[in-house]
Amino acid sequence: MSLATGPSEPTRPGTMDERARLGLIAAVLLGYAGLSHYLTAQAADSAWSLLAILGPMALLALVGFWRSGQRWLAVALALGIAALTWRLQRGGDFDPTWLYLAQHAGIHAALGVAFGRTLRPGRQPLISAMAERVHRGLPPGMAEYTRRVTAVWTAYFFGMALTSLGLFAFAPLEIWSLFANVVTPVAMCALFVGEYILRYRLHPEFERVSLVTAIRAYSEHQQRREAAAPVSGEAGRRSEP
């Protein structure tokens, strides 16, 4: 994702602490990726594997539903995960790898839709909205650049979803697991870093914005969307950036 130019960002106290936290988070995620690959490839039908692989995203979804006022969805999701775990623990006859596929491909497809729909005429691209919040305005050159980067991320997410489906259908489970649990986070980091390097080669006039600032901008963007969404009535609608 990309954010670009504006007034120089002063060095803030705690920047190193933020970088240390990011490093710790990266280490935890790397360990989790390795664990997920091992469990998927070696013990996919274990109830503990189901909880370890689906649990983190399910927990995030539960919190999101609960905070947005859709508590019945949170309860339904919790009950569904509990029922699947109980059934698997008792030797149920369903294949949990389909759930792993649904999580990986589904998340990427949903992100592709979320990014892509902001590229429609009359909408502000998602990364443009994030950059505008950081810099309090978008010069024309930055607006065009962030639109293109939004399109790149849209293509990336849909490409990952389609690749996931193809590998699941035609490759051994171990290969799909390696792609889903290891290649995916590496590819995302590579796109982040590659875009960052290319951005300042093409546009040296853009201010260098830290990853911490980008993450904060995205978090604030999501919080504003949630705050603007009606709690009742027109359910599911969200104000566009």
GROMACS .gro file of C-alpha atoms in nm:
model
  241
    1MET     CA    1   0.000   0.000   0.000
    2SER     CA    2   0.120   0.352  -0.053
    3LEU     CA    3   0.109   0.690   0.110
    4ALA     CA    4   0.282   0.990  -0.037
    5THR     CA    5   0.395   1.349  -0.004
    6GLY     CA    6   0.317   1.635   0.231
    7PRO     CA    7   0.495   1.835   0.501
    8SER     CA    8   0.792   1.659   0.655
    9GLU     CA    9   0.688   1.428   0.936
   10PRO     CA   10   0.879   1.511   1.257
   11THR     CA   11   1.053   1.234   1.443
   12ARG     CA   12   0.830   1.139   1.736
   13PRO     CA   13   0.932   0.992   2.067
   14GLY     CA   14   0.858   0.622   2.074
   15THR     CA   15   0.939   0.564   1.707
   16MET     CA   16   1.196   0.301   1.795
   17ASP     CA   17   0.948   0.142   2.032
   18GLU     CA   18   0.697   0.124   1.748
   19ARG     CA   19   0.957  -0.037   1.523
   20ALA     CA   20   1.043  -0.285   1.795
   21ARG     CA   21   0.676  -0.373   1.830
   22LEU     CA   22   0.649  -0.419   1.455
   23GLY     CA   23   0.953  -0.645   1.463
   24LEU     CA   24   0.801  -0.851   1.743
   25ILE     CA   25   0.470  -0.876   1.557
   26ALA     CA   26   0.655  -0.985   1.242
   27ALA     CA   27   0.840  -1.255   1.437
   28VAL     CA   28   0.515  -1.383   1.589
   29LEU     CA   29   0.345  -1.387   1.249
   30LEU     CA   30   0.640  -1.572   1.097
   31GLY     CA   31   0.621  -1.834   1.370
   32TYR     CA   32   0.246  -1.863   1.324
   33ALA     CA   33   0.290  -1.906   0.947
   34GLY     CA   34   0.532  -2.194   1.003
   35LEU     CA   35   0.300  -2.356   1.258
   36SER     CA   36  -0.001  -2.320   1.027
   37HIS     CA   37   0.188  -2.481   0.739
   38TYR     CA   38   0.297  -2.773   0.956
   39LEU     CA   39  -0.052  -2.831   1.095
   40THR     CA   40  -0.217  -2.807   0.753
   41ALA     CA   41   0.032  -3.038   0.585
   42GLN     CA   42   0.071  -3.293   0.867
   43ALA     CA   43  -0.243  -3.280   1.083
   44ALA     CA   44  -0.513  -3.106   0.881
   45ASP     CA   45  -0.797  -3.312   1.028
   46SER     CA   46  -0.709  -3.243   1.392
   47ALA     CA   47  -0.949  -3.036   1.601
   48TRP     CA   48  -0.651  -2.850   1.747
   49SER     CA   49  -0.532  -2.767   1.396
   50LEU     CA   50  -0.876  -2.629   1.315
   51LEU     CA   51  -0.866  -2.402   1.618
   52ALA     CA   52  -0.508  -2.291   1.553
   53ILE     CA   53  -0.559  -2.216   1.184
   54LEU     CA   54  -0.908  -2.066   1.190
   55GLY     CA   55  -0.907  -1.933   1.545
   56PRO     CA   56  -0.721  -1.599   1.500
   57MET     CA   57  -0.931  -1.482   1.204
   58ALA     CA   58  -1.248  -1.610   1.368
   59LEU     CA   59  -1.163  -1.411   1.681
   60LEU     CA   60  -1.107  -1.095   1.476
   61ALA     CA   61  -1.441  -1.152   1.303
   62LEU     CA   62  -1.613  -1.205   1.639
   63VAL     CA   63  -1.473  -0.880   1.776
   64GLY     CA   64  -1.565  -0.695   1.458
   65PHE     CA   65  -1.923  -0.822   1.458
   66TRP     CA   66  -1.962  -0.749   1.829
   67ARG     CA   67  -1.824  -0.395   1.806
   68SER     CA   68  -2.036  -0.315   1.501
   69GLY     CA   69  -2.353  -0.414   1.684
   70GLN     CA   70  -2.408  -0.736   1.485
   71ARG     CA   71  -2.391  -0.950   1.795
   72TRP     CA   72  -2.615  -1.220   1.659
   73LEU     CA   73  -2.354  -1.284   1.390
   74ALA     CA   74  -2.082  -1.301   1.654
   75VAL     CA   75  -2.282  -1.556   1.853
   76ALA     CA   76  -2.363  -1.758   1.539
   77LEU     CA   77  -1.996  -1.765   1.436
   78ALA     CA   78  -1.883  -1.873   1.784
   79LEU     CA   79  -2.140  -2.151   1.792
   80GLY     CA   80  -2.047  -2.262   1.441
   81ILE     CA   81  -1.676  -2.288   1.524
   82ALA     CA   82  -1.757  -2.473   1.847
   83ALA     CA   83  -1.983  -2.719   1.661
   84LEU     CA   84  -1.724  -2.787   1.390
   85THR     CA   85  -1.452  -2.843   1.650
   86TRP     CA   86  -1.673  -3.080   1.850
   87ARG     CA   87  -1.767  -3.274   1.538
   88LEU     CA   88  -1.406  -3.303   1.425
   89GLN     CA   89  -1.294  -3.407   1.772
   90ARG     CA   90  -1.549  -3.688   1.766
   91GLY     CA   91  -1.432  -3.812   1.426
   92GLY     CA   92  -1.667  -3.619   1.201
   93ASP     CA   93  -1.675  -3.702   0.831
   94PHE     CA   94  -1.611  -3.353   0.691
   95ASP     CA   95  -1.284  -3.230   0.542
   96PRO     CA   96  -1.159  -2.917   0.728
   97THR     CA   97  -0.920  -2.826   0.449
   98TRP     CA   98  -1.216  -2.674   0.265
   99LEU     CA   99  -1.249  -2.431   0.555
  100TYR     CA  100  -0.881  -2.346   0.530
  101LEU     CA  101  -0.928  -2.276   0.160
  102ALA     CA  102  -1.236  -2.064   0.230
  103GLN     CA  103  -1.042  -1.857   0.481
  104HIS     CA  104  -0.741  -1.794   0.257
  105ALA     CA  105  -0.914  -1.744  -0.077
  106GLY     CA  106  -1.216  -1.574   0.079
  107ILE     CA  107  -1.014  -1.312   0.266
  108HIS     CA  108  -0.814  -1.222  -0.044
  109ALA     CA  109  -1.124  -1.207  -0.262
  110ALA     CA  110  -1.299  -0.985  -0.004
  111LEU     CA  111  -0.998  -0.752   0.009
  112GLY     CA  112  -0.994  -0.741  -0.371
  113VAL     CA  113  -1.358  -0.633  -0.370
  114ALA     CA  114  -1.297  -0.378  -0.094
  115PHE     CA  115  -1.010  -0.217  -0.283
  116GLY     CA  116  -1.158  -0.259  -0.629
  117ARG     CA  117  -1.496  -0.103  -0.561
  118THR     CA  118  -1.323   0.223  -0.465
  119LEU     CA  119  -1.185   0.245  -0.819
  120ARG     CA  120  -1.530   0.288  -0.970
  121PRO     CA  121  -1.613   0.627  -1.125
  122GLY     CA  122  -1.711   0.882  -0.866
  123ARG     CA  123  -1.534   0.699  -0.581
  124GLN     CA  124  -1.208   0.785  -0.410
  125PRO     CA  125  -0.953   0.501  -0.427
  126LEU     CA  126  -0.886   0.345  -0.088
  127ILE     CA  127  -0.515   0.427  -0.076
  128SER     CA  128  -0.588   0.781  -0.193
  129ALA     CA  129  -0.823   0.820   0.103
  130MET     CA  130  -0.557   0.692   0.342
  131ALA     CA  131  -0.292   0.925   0.197
  132GLU     CA  132  -0.527   1.221   0.217
  133ARG     CA  133  -0.585   1.161   0.586
  134VAL     CA  134  -0.211   1.156   0.650
  135HIS     CA  135  -0.124   1.463   0.441
  136ARG     CA  136  -0.446   1.668   0.465
  137GLY     CA  137  -0.475   1.687   0.090
  138LEU     CA  138  -0.369   1.521  -0.236
  139PRO     CA  139  -0.182   1.697  -0.517
  140PRO     CA  140  -0.288   1.572  -0.864
  141GLY     CA  141   0.028   1.366  -0.913
  142MET     CA  142  -0.016   1.188  -0.583
  143ALA     CA  143  -0.384   1.127  -0.650
  144GLU     CA  144  -0.306   0.952  -0.978
  145TYR     CA  145  -0.023   0.750  -0.824
  146THR     CA  146  -0.230   0.627  -0.530
  147ARG     CA  147  -0.512   0.530  -0.768
  148ARG     CA  148  -0.268   0.312  -0.961
  149VAL     CA  149  -0.136   0.155  -0.642
  150THR     CA  150  -0.492   0.079  -0.534
  151ALA     CA  151  -0.540  -0.099  -0.868
  152VAL     CA  152  -0.218  -0.297  -0.814
  153TRP     CA  153  -0.333  -0.416  -0.471
  154THR     CA  154  -0.672  -0.505  -0.615
  155ALA     CA  155  -0.509  -0.721  -0.882
  156TYR     CA  156  -0.279  -0.875  -0.621
  157PHE     CA  157  -0.563  -0.981  -0.393
  158PHE     CA  158  -0.769  -1.133  -0.674
  159GLY     CA  159  -0.458  -1.302  -0.814
  160MET     CA  160  -0.380  -1.461  -0.479
  161ALA     CA  161  -0.739  -1.583  -0.442
  162LEU     CA  162  -0.738  -1.742  -0.789
  163THR     CA  163  -0.395  -1.898  -0.735
  164SER     CA  164  -0.513  -2.042  -0.405
  165LEU     CA  165  -0.814  -2.202  -0.572
  166GLY     CA  166  -0.601  -2.341  -0.855
  167LEU     CA  167  -0.339  -2.494  -0.628
  168PHE     CA  168  -0.601  -2.642  -0.397
  169ALA     CA  169  -0.772  -2.805  -0.693
  170PHE     CA  170  -0.469  -2.936  -0.884
  171ALA     CA  171  -0.170  -2.955  -0.647
  172PRO     CA  172  -0.096  -3.163  -0.338
  173LEU     CA  173  -0.218  -3.019  -0.009
  174GLU     CA  174   0.140  -2.962   0.106
  175ILE     CA  175   0.203  -2.731  -0.193
  176TRP     CA  176  -0.117  -2.537  -0.134
  177SER     CA  177  -0.034  -2.505   0.236
  178LEU     CA  178   0.314  -2.372   0.157
  179PHE     CA  179   0.160  -2.114  -0.073
  180ALA     CA  180  -0.119  -2.013   0.166
  181ASN     CA  181   0.080  -2.002   0.488
  182VAL     CA  182   0.434  -1.911   0.382
  183VAL     CA  183   0.440  -1.766   0.030
  184THR     CA  184   0.142  -1.540   0.092
  185PRO     CA  185   0.291  -1.329   0.375
  186VAL     CA  186   0.628  -1.318   0.197
  187ALA     CA  187   0.461  -1.200  -0.124
  188MET     CA  188   0.268  -0.930   0.061
  189CYS     CA  189   0.586  -0.803   0.229
  190ALA     CA  190   0.765  -0.808  -0.106
  191LEU     CA  191   0.490  -0.598  -0.263
  192PHE     CA  192   0.505  -0.350   0.025
  193VAL     CA  193   0.881  -0.313  -0.001
  194GLY     CA  194   0.887  -0.314  -0.381
  195GLU     CA  195   0.624  -0.043  -0.403
  196TYR     CA  196   0.806   0.163  -0.140
  197ILE     CA  197   1.132   0.150  -0.336
  198LEU     CA  198   0.967   0.215  -0.672
  199ARG     CA  199   0.762   0.503  -0.531
  200TYR     CA  200   1.066   0.712  -0.448
  201ARG     CA  201   1.248   0.622  -0.767
  202LEU     CA  202   0.954   0.744  -0.974
  203HIS     CA  203   0.856   1.028  -0.741
  204PRO     CA  204   1.153   1.148  -0.535
  205GLU     CA  205   0.948   1.453  -0.438
  206PHE     CA  206   0.713   1.239  -0.229
  207GLU     CA  207   0.773   1.253   0.143
  208ARG     CA  208   0.893   0.927   0.295
  209VAL     CA  209   0.615   0.793   0.514
  210SER     CA  210   0.687   0.516   0.760
  211LEU     CA  211   0.507   0.182   0.765
  212VAL     CA  212   0.384   0.267   1.115
  213THR     CA  213   0.218   0.581   0.977
  214ALA     CA  214   0.060   0.382   0.692
  215ILE     CA  215  -0.081   0.124   0.932
  216ARG     CA  216  -0.215   0.397   1.158
  217ALA     CA  217  -0.380   0.569   0.861
  218TYR     CA  218  -0.548   0.245   0.754
  219SER     CA  219  -0.667   0.180   1.110
  220GLU     CA  220  -0.812   0.530   1.137
  221HIS     CA  221  -0.977   0.489   0.797
  222GLN     CA  222  -1.146   0.167   0.908
  223GLN     CA  223  -1.254   0.319   1.240
  224ARG     CA  224  -1.413   0.615   1.063
  225ARG     CA  225  -1.600   0.384   0.827
  226GLU     CA  226  -1.730   0.180   1.120
  227ALA     CA  227  -1.833   0.494   1.308
  228ALA     CA  228  -2.018   0.623   1.002
  229ALA     CA  229  -2.202   0.294   0.947
  230PRO     CA  230  -2.558   0.281   1.087
  231VAL     CA  231  -2.596   0.047   1.382
  232SER     CA  232  -2.947  -0.049   1.277
  233GLY     CA  233  -3.179  -0.003   0.983
  234GLU     CA  234  -2.982  -0.017   0.660
  235ALA     CA  235  -2.763  -0.304   0.773
  236GLY     CA  236  -2.446  -0.378   0.588
  237ARG     CA  237  -2.410  -0.037   0.425
  238ARG     CA  238  -2.085   0.148   0.474
  239SER     CA  239  -1.995   0.501   0.380
  240GLU     CA  240  -1.739   0.499   0.102
  241PRO     CA  241  -1.410   0.686   0.139
   0.00000   0.00000   0.00000
